[in-house]
Coordinates of C-alpha atoms in Angstrom, one line a residue:
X39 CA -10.5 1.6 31.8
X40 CA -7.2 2.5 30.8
X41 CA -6.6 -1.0 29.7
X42 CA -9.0 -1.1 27.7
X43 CA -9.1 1.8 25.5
X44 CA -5.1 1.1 25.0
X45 CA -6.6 -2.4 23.5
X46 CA -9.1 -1.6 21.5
X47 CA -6.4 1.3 20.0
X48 CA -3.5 -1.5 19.6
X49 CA -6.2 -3.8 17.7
X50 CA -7.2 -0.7 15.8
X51 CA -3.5 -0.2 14.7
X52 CA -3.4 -4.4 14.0
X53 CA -5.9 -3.4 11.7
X54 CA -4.8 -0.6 10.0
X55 CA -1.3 -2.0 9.3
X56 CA -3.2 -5.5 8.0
X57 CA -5.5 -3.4 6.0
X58 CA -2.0 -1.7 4.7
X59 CA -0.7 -5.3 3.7
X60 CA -3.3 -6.2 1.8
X61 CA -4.1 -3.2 0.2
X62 CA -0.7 -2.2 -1.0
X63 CA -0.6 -5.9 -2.0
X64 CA -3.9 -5.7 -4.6
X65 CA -2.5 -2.6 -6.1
X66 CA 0.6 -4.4 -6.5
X67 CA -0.8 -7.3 -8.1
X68 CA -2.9 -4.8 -10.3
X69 CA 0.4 -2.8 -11.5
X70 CA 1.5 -6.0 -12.7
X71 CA -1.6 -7.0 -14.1
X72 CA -1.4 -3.9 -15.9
X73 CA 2.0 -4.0 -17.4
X74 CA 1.5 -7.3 -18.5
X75 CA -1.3 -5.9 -20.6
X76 CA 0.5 -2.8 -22.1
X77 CA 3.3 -5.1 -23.2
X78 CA 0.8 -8.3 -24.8
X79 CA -1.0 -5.0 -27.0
X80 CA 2.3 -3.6 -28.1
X81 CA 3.4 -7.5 -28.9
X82 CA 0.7 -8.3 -30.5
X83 CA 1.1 -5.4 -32.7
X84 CA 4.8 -6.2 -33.8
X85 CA 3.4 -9.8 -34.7
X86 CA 0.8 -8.9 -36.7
X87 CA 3.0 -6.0 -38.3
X88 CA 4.5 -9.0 -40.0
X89 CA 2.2 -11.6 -41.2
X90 CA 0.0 -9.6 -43.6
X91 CA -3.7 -8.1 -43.5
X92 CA -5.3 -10.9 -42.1
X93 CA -3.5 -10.8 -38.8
X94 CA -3.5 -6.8 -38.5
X95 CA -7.3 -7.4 -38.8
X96 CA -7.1 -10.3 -36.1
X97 CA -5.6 -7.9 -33.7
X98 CA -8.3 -4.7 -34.6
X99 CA -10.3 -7.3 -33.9
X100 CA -9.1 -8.7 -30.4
X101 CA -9.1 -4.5 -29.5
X102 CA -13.2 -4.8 -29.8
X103 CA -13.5 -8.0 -28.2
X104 CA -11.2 -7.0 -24.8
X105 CA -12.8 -3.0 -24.9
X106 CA -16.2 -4.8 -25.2
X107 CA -15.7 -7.7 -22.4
X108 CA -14.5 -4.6 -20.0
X109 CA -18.2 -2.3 -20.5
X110 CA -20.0 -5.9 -20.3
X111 CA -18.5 -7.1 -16.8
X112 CA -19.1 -4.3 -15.8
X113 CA -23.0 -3.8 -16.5
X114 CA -23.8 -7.2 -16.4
X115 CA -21.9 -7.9 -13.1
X116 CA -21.1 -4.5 -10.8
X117 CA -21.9 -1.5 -12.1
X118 CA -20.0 0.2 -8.9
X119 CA -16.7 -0.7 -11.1
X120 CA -17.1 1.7 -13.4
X121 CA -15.1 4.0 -14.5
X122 CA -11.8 5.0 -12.0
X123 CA -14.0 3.8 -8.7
X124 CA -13.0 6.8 -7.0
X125 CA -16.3 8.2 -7.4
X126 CA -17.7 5.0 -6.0
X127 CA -15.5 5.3 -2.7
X128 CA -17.3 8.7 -2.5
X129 CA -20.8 7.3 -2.3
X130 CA -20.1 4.1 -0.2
X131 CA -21.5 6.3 2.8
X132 CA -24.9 7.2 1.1
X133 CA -25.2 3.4 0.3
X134 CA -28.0 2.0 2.0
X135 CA -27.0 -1.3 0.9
X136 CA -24.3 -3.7 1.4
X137 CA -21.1 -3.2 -0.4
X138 CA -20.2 -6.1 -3.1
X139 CA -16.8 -6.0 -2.1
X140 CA -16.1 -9.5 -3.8
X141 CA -17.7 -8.8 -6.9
X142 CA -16.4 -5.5 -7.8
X143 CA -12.8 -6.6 -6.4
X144 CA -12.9 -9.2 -9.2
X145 CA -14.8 -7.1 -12.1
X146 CA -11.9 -4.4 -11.6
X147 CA -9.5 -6.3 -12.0
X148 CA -10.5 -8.3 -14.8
X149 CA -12.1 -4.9 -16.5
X150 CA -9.4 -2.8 -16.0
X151 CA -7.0 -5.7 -17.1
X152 CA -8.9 -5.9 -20.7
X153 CA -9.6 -1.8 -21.4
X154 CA -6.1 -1.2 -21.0
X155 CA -5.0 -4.0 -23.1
X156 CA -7.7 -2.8 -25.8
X157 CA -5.4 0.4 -25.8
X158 CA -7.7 2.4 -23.4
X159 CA -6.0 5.4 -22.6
X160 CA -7.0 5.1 -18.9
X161 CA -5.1 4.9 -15.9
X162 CA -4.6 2.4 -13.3
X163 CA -4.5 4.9 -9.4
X164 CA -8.5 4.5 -9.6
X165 CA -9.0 1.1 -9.9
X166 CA -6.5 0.9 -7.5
X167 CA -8.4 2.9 -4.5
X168 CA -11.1 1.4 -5.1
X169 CA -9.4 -2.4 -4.8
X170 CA -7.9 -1.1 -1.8
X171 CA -11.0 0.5 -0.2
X172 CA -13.1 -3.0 -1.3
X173 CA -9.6 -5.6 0.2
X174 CA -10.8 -3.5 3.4
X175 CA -14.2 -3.8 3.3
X176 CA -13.2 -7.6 2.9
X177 CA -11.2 -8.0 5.7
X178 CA -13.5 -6.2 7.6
X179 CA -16.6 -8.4 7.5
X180 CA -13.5 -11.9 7.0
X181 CA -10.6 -11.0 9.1
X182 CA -10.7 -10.7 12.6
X183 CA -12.5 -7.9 13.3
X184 CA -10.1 -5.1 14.0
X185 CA -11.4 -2.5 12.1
X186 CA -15.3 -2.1 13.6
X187 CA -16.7 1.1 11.0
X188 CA -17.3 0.3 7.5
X189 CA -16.7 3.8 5.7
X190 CA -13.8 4.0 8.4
X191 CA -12.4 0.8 6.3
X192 CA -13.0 2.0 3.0
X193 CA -10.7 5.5 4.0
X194 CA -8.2 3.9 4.8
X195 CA -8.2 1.1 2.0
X196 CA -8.9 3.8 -0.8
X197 CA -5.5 5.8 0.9
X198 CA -3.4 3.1 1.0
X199 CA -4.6 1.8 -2.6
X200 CA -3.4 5.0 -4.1
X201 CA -0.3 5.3 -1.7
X202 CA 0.6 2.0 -3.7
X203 CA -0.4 3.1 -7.0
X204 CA 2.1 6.2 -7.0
X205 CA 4.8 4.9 -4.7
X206 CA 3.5 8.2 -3.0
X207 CA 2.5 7.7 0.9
X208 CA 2.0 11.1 1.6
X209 CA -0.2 11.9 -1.3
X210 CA -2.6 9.0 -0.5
X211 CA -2.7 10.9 3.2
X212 CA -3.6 14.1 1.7
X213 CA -5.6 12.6 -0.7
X214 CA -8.3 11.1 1.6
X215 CA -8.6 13.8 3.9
X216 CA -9.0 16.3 1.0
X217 CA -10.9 13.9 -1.8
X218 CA -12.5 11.0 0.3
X219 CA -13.2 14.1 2.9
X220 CA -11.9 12.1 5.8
X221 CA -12.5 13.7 9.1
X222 CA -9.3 15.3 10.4
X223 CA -8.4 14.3 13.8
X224 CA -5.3 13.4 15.5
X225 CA -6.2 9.4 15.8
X226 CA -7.7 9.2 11.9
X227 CA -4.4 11.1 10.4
X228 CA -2.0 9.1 12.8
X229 CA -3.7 5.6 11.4
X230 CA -3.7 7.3 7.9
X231 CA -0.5 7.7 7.6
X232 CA 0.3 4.5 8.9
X233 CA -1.6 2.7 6.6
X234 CA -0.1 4.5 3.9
X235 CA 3.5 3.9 4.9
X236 CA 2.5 0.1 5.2
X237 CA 1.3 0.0 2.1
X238 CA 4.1 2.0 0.4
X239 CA 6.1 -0.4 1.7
X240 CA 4.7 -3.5 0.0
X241 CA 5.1 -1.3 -2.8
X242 CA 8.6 -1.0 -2.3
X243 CA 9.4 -4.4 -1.6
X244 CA 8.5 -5.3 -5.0
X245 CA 9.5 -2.4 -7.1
X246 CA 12.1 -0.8 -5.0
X247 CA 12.3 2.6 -4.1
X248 CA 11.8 4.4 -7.2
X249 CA 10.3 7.6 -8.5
X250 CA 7.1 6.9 -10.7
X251 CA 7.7 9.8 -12.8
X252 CA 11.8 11.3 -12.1
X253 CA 12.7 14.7 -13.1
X254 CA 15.9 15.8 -12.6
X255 CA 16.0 19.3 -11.6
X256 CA 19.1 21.4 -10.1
X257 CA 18.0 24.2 -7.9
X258 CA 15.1 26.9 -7.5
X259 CA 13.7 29.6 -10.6
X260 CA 15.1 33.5 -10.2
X261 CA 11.9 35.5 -8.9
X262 CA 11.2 37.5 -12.1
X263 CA 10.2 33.8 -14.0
X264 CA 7.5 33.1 -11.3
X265 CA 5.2 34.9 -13.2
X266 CA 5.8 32.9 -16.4
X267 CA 4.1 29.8 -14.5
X268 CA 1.0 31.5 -14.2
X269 CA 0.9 31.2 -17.6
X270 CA 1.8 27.6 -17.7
X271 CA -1.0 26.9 -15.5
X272 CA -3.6 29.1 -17.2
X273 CA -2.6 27.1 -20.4
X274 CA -3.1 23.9 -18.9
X275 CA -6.7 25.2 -17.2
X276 CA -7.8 25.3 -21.0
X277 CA -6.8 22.0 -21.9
X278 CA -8.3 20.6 -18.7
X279 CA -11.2 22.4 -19.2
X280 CA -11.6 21.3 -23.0
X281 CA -10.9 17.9 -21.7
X282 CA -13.7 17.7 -19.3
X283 CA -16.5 19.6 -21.3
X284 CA -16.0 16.8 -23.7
X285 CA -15.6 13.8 -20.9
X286 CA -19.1 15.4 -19.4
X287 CA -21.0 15.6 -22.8
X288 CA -20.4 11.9 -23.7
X289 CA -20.7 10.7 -20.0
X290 CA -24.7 11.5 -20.3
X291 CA -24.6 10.5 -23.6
X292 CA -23.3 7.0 -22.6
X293 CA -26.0 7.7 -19.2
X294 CA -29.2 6.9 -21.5
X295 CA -28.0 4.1 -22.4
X296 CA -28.9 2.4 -18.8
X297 CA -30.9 -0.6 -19.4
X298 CA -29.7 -0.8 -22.8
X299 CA -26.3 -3.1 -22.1
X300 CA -26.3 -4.5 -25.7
X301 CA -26.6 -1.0 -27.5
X302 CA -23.5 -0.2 -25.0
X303 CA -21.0 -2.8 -25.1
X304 CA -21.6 -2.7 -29.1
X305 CA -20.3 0.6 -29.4
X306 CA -17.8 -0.1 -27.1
X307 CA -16.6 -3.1 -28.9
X308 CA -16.9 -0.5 -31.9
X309 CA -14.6 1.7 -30.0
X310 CA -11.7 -0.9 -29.1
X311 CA -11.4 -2.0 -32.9
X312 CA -10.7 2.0 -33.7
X313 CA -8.6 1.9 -30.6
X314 CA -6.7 -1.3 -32.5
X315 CA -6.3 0.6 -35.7
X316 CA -4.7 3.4 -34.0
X317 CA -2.8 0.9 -32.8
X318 CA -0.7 0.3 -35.8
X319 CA -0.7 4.0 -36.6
X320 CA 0.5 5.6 -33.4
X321 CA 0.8 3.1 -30.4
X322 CA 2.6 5.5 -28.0
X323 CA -1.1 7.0 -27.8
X324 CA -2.5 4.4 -26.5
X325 CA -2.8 2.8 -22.7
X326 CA -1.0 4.1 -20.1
X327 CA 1.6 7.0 -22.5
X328 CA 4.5 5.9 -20.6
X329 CA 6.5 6.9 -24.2
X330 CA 5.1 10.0 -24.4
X331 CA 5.7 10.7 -20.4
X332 CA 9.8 10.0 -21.0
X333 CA 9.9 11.7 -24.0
X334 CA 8.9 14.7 -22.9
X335 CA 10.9 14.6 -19.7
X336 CA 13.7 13.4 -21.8
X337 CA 12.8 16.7 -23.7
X338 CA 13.0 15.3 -26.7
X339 CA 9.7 16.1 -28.1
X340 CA 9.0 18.4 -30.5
X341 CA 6.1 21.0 -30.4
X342 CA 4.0 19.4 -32.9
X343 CA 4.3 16.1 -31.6
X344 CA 3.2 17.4 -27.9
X345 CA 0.4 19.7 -29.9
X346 CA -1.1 16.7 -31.4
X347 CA -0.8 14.3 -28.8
X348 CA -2.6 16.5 -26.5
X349 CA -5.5 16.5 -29.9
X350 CA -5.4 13.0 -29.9
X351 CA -5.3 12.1 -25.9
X352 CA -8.4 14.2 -25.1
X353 CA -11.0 12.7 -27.0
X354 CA -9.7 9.1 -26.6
X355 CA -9.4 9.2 -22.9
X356 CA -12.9 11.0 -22.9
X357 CA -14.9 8.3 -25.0
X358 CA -12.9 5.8 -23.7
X359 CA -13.8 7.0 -20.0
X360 CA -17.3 7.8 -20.9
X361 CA -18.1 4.2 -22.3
X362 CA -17.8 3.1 -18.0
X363 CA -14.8 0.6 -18.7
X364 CA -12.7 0.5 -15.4
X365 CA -9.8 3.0 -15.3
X366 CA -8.5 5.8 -13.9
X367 CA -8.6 9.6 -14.8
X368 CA -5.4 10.8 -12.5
X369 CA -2.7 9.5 -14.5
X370 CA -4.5 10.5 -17.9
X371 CA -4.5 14.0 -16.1
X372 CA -0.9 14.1 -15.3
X373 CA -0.3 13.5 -18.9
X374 CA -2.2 16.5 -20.3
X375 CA -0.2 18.7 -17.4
X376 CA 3.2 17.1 -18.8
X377 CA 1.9 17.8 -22.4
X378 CA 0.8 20.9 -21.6
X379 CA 3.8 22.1 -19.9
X380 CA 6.2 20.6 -22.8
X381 CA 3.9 22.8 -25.4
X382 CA 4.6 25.8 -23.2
X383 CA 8.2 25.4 -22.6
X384 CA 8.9 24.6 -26.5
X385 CA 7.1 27.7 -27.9
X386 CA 8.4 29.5 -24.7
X387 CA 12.4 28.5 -26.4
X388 CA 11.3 30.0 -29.6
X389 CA 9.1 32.7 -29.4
X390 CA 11.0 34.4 -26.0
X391 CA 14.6 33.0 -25.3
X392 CA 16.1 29.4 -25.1
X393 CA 14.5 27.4 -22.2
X394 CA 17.4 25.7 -19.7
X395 CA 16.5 21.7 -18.4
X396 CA 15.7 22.9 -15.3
X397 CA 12.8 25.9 -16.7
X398 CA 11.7 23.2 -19.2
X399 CA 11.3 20.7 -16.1
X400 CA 9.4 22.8 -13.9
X401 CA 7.0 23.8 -16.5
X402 CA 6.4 20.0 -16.7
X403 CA 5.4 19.5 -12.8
X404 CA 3.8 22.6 -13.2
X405 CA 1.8 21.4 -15.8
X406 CA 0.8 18.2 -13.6
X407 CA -0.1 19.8 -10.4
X408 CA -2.5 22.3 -12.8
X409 CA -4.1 19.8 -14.6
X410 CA -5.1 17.6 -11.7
X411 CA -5.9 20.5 -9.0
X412 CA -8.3 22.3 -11.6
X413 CA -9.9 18.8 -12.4
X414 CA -10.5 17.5 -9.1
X415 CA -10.7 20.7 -7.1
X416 CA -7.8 19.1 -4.3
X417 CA -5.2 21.6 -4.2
X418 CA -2.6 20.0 -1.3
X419 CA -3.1 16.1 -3.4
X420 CA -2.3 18.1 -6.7
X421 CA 1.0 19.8 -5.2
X422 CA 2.1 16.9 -3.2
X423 CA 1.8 14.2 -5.7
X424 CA 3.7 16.4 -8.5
X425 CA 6.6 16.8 -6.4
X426 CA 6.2 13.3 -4.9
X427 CA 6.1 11.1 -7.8
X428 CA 8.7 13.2 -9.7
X429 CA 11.0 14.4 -6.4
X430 CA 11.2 17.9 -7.6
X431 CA 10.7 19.2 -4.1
X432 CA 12.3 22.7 -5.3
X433 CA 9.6 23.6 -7.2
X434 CA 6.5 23.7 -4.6
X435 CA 6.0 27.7 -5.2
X436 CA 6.1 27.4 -9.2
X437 CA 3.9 24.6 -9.1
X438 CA 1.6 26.8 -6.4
X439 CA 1.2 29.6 -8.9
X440 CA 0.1 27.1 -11.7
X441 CA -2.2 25.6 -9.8
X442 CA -3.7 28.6 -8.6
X443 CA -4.4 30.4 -12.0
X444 CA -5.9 26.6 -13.2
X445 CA -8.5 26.6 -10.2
X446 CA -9.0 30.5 -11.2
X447 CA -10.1 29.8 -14.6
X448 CA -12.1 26.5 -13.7
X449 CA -13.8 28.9 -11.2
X450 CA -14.3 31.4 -13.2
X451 CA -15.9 30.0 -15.9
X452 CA -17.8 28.2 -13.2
X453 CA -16.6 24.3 -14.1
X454 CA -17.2 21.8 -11.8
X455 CA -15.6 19.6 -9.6
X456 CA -15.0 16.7 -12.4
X457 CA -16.0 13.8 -9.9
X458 CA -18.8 15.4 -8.5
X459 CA -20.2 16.3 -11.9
X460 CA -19.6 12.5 -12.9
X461 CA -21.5 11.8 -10.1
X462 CA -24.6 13.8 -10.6
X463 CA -24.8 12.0 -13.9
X464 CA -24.8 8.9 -13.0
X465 CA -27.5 9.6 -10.2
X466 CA -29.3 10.7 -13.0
X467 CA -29.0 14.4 -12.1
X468 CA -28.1 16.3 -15.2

């Protein structure tokens, strides 16, 4: 008997590390993907800078076409793709039906390859959970049978997927006990993290061990400035709330559209050609905001710039989100935190007293774990992927008071969970 359950364990742990493989390996392939289309927009834009009116309108014009071919796949192929997927990962157990792990495996992809190259100011962790979580459905029903529990493959594929995506095991652990509401035993965290190690380390072998986001910061905050992040994380509870009123109102606009695909991926089309002629008028806006992320940890961006980046960001990432093109709201999030947080520090220098590098970065990780625990309601994934992707480990209690005055004025002006109000739409229940 012994004998047996230490088997069916080992070919449990076969499992979870193959699962790890090829999980971390999709989200791999999918960061690449992704790069490759931030750098053909931005391209593309320098070429047709140059050759006149024609070829400016060529380009506005290939915007429409890609934002248009990412809403069609998606309706007229999965609509499980949708959007960042992770809200699809939570409803896999509720699905009566079988999973169409194939199909929305290759509608991500391909989706998520052509929003972001239309400029969609999406990100790229949700597609990748829910490539992981489908790889695992995959290999379950394909491979050689060593994980037995559907929903039990999709965990572990969503956690390794985003393990991947941030170069962060630990906060794809957290993350699926806390998001994908994982039970929490001894065997299902051991595996957990196993599968999130594996997969960070396909991650690594390709991109080495790097920081996604790195902050440099020098020791710990006197006492009497705690208070001052309080501030920073009510500040950043506005902008997240202003950011999801808006993403909610034209999420069930875009809802009664269902059934009408044309009417959809027209004004989605319509979408991506504005999306192109921001493109020659701001391109740092666009896609993933990598420029905008350095800058601001670089601190070299002024208030004004920060104050109308964060105008500009919201609605984009809103409509662009709403229209159901593949992408992820996570990394969007992190940027209002980081914009939020460089808003604060700057006024903070001129209004109070001069800010040192170290205040100025902690208001930025501040600003992260604020925006993305007061979104998405996951406290411990908020905290741990702040310091994680940006290794300012000194900074867990500043970024603790942030996030607590965020969820406090989320809660108290009774928002929602942003996922679990997306969901409600979509089930039709406004």
């Amino acid at each position: 008997m012994h004998d047996s359950t230490s088997l069916a364990s080992l070919r449990h742990q076969v499992g979870t590390v193959l699962i790890g493989l090829c999980a971390g390996g999709i989200a791999v392939a999918f960061h690449a993907a992704m790069n490759l289309a931030e750098e053909t927009r931005s391209e593309l834009a320098v070429l047709a800078a140059g050759h006149g009116v024609a070829a400016t309108a060529a380009v506005i014009a290939a915007c429409g076409l890609l934002a248009g071919t990412a809403v069609a796949l998606v309706r007229r192929a999965a609509a499980e793709a949708e959007g960042s997927g992770i809200a699809a990962v939570l409803e896999a157990p509720r699905r009566a039906e079988p999973i169409r792990a194939w199909r929305v495996l290759w509608v991500k992809f391909l989706g998520g390859f052509c929003g972001l190259a239309a400029g969609m100011p999406l990100g790229r962790e949700g597609p990748s959970v829910q490539l992981g979580a489908m790889v695992a459905v995959l290999l379950r029903r394909h491979g050689p049978r060593l994980v037995l529990f559907r929903q039990r493959a999709v965990s572990l594929g969503a956690a390794a997927g985003l393990a991947a995506a941030f170069n962060a095991p630990l906060s794809g652990v957290v993350f699926s006990f806390e998001l994908l509401r994982q039970p929490f035993s001894v065997r299902n965290c051991f595996e957990t993290i196993l599968v999130c190690a594996v997969a960070d380390w396909t991650c690594r072998v390709f991109h080495g061990p790097v920081l996604e986001l790195p902050i440099p910061l020098a020791g710990f905050r006197d006492w009497h400035e705690l208070p001052t992040f309080a501030v920073v994380g009510l500040w950043t509870g506005l902008v997240a709330m202003a950011f999801q009123a808006l993403l909610l109102q034209l999420a069930r606009g875009f809802h009664r559209l269902r059934g009408h695909d044309a009417a959809a991926i027209g004004i989605t089309a319509a979408w991506g050609c504005l999306l192109g002629g921001v493109l020659f008028l701001w391109p740092d806006i666009l896609g993933i905001g990598h420029p905008l992320f350095h800058a601001a940890i670089a601190g070299e961006m002024t208030l004004a710039v920060a104050l109308a980046a964060l105008a500009a960001r919201i609605p984009l990432t809103a409509v662009s989100y709403a229209t159901g093109a593949p992408g992820g709201l996570i990394v969007p999030a992190l940027l209002f935190g980081v914009l939020a947080g460089q808003c604060f520090s700057t006024a903070f220098g001129r209004l109070v007293t001069p800010v040192e590098p170290d205040f100025h970065a902690v208001c930025l990780v501040a600003g992260m774990a604020a925006s993305i625990g007061a979104l998405f309601r996951t406290p411990l994934t908020a905290m741990i992927m702040a310091v994680e992707i940006t290794g300012t480990y000194a900074c867990l209690l500043e970024i603790s008071i942030a996030y607590l005055a965020a969820h406090w004025l989320l809660d108290t002006c009774r928002q929602p969970d942003l996922y679990a109000a997306l969901g409600r739409i979509h089930r039709g229940e406004h």
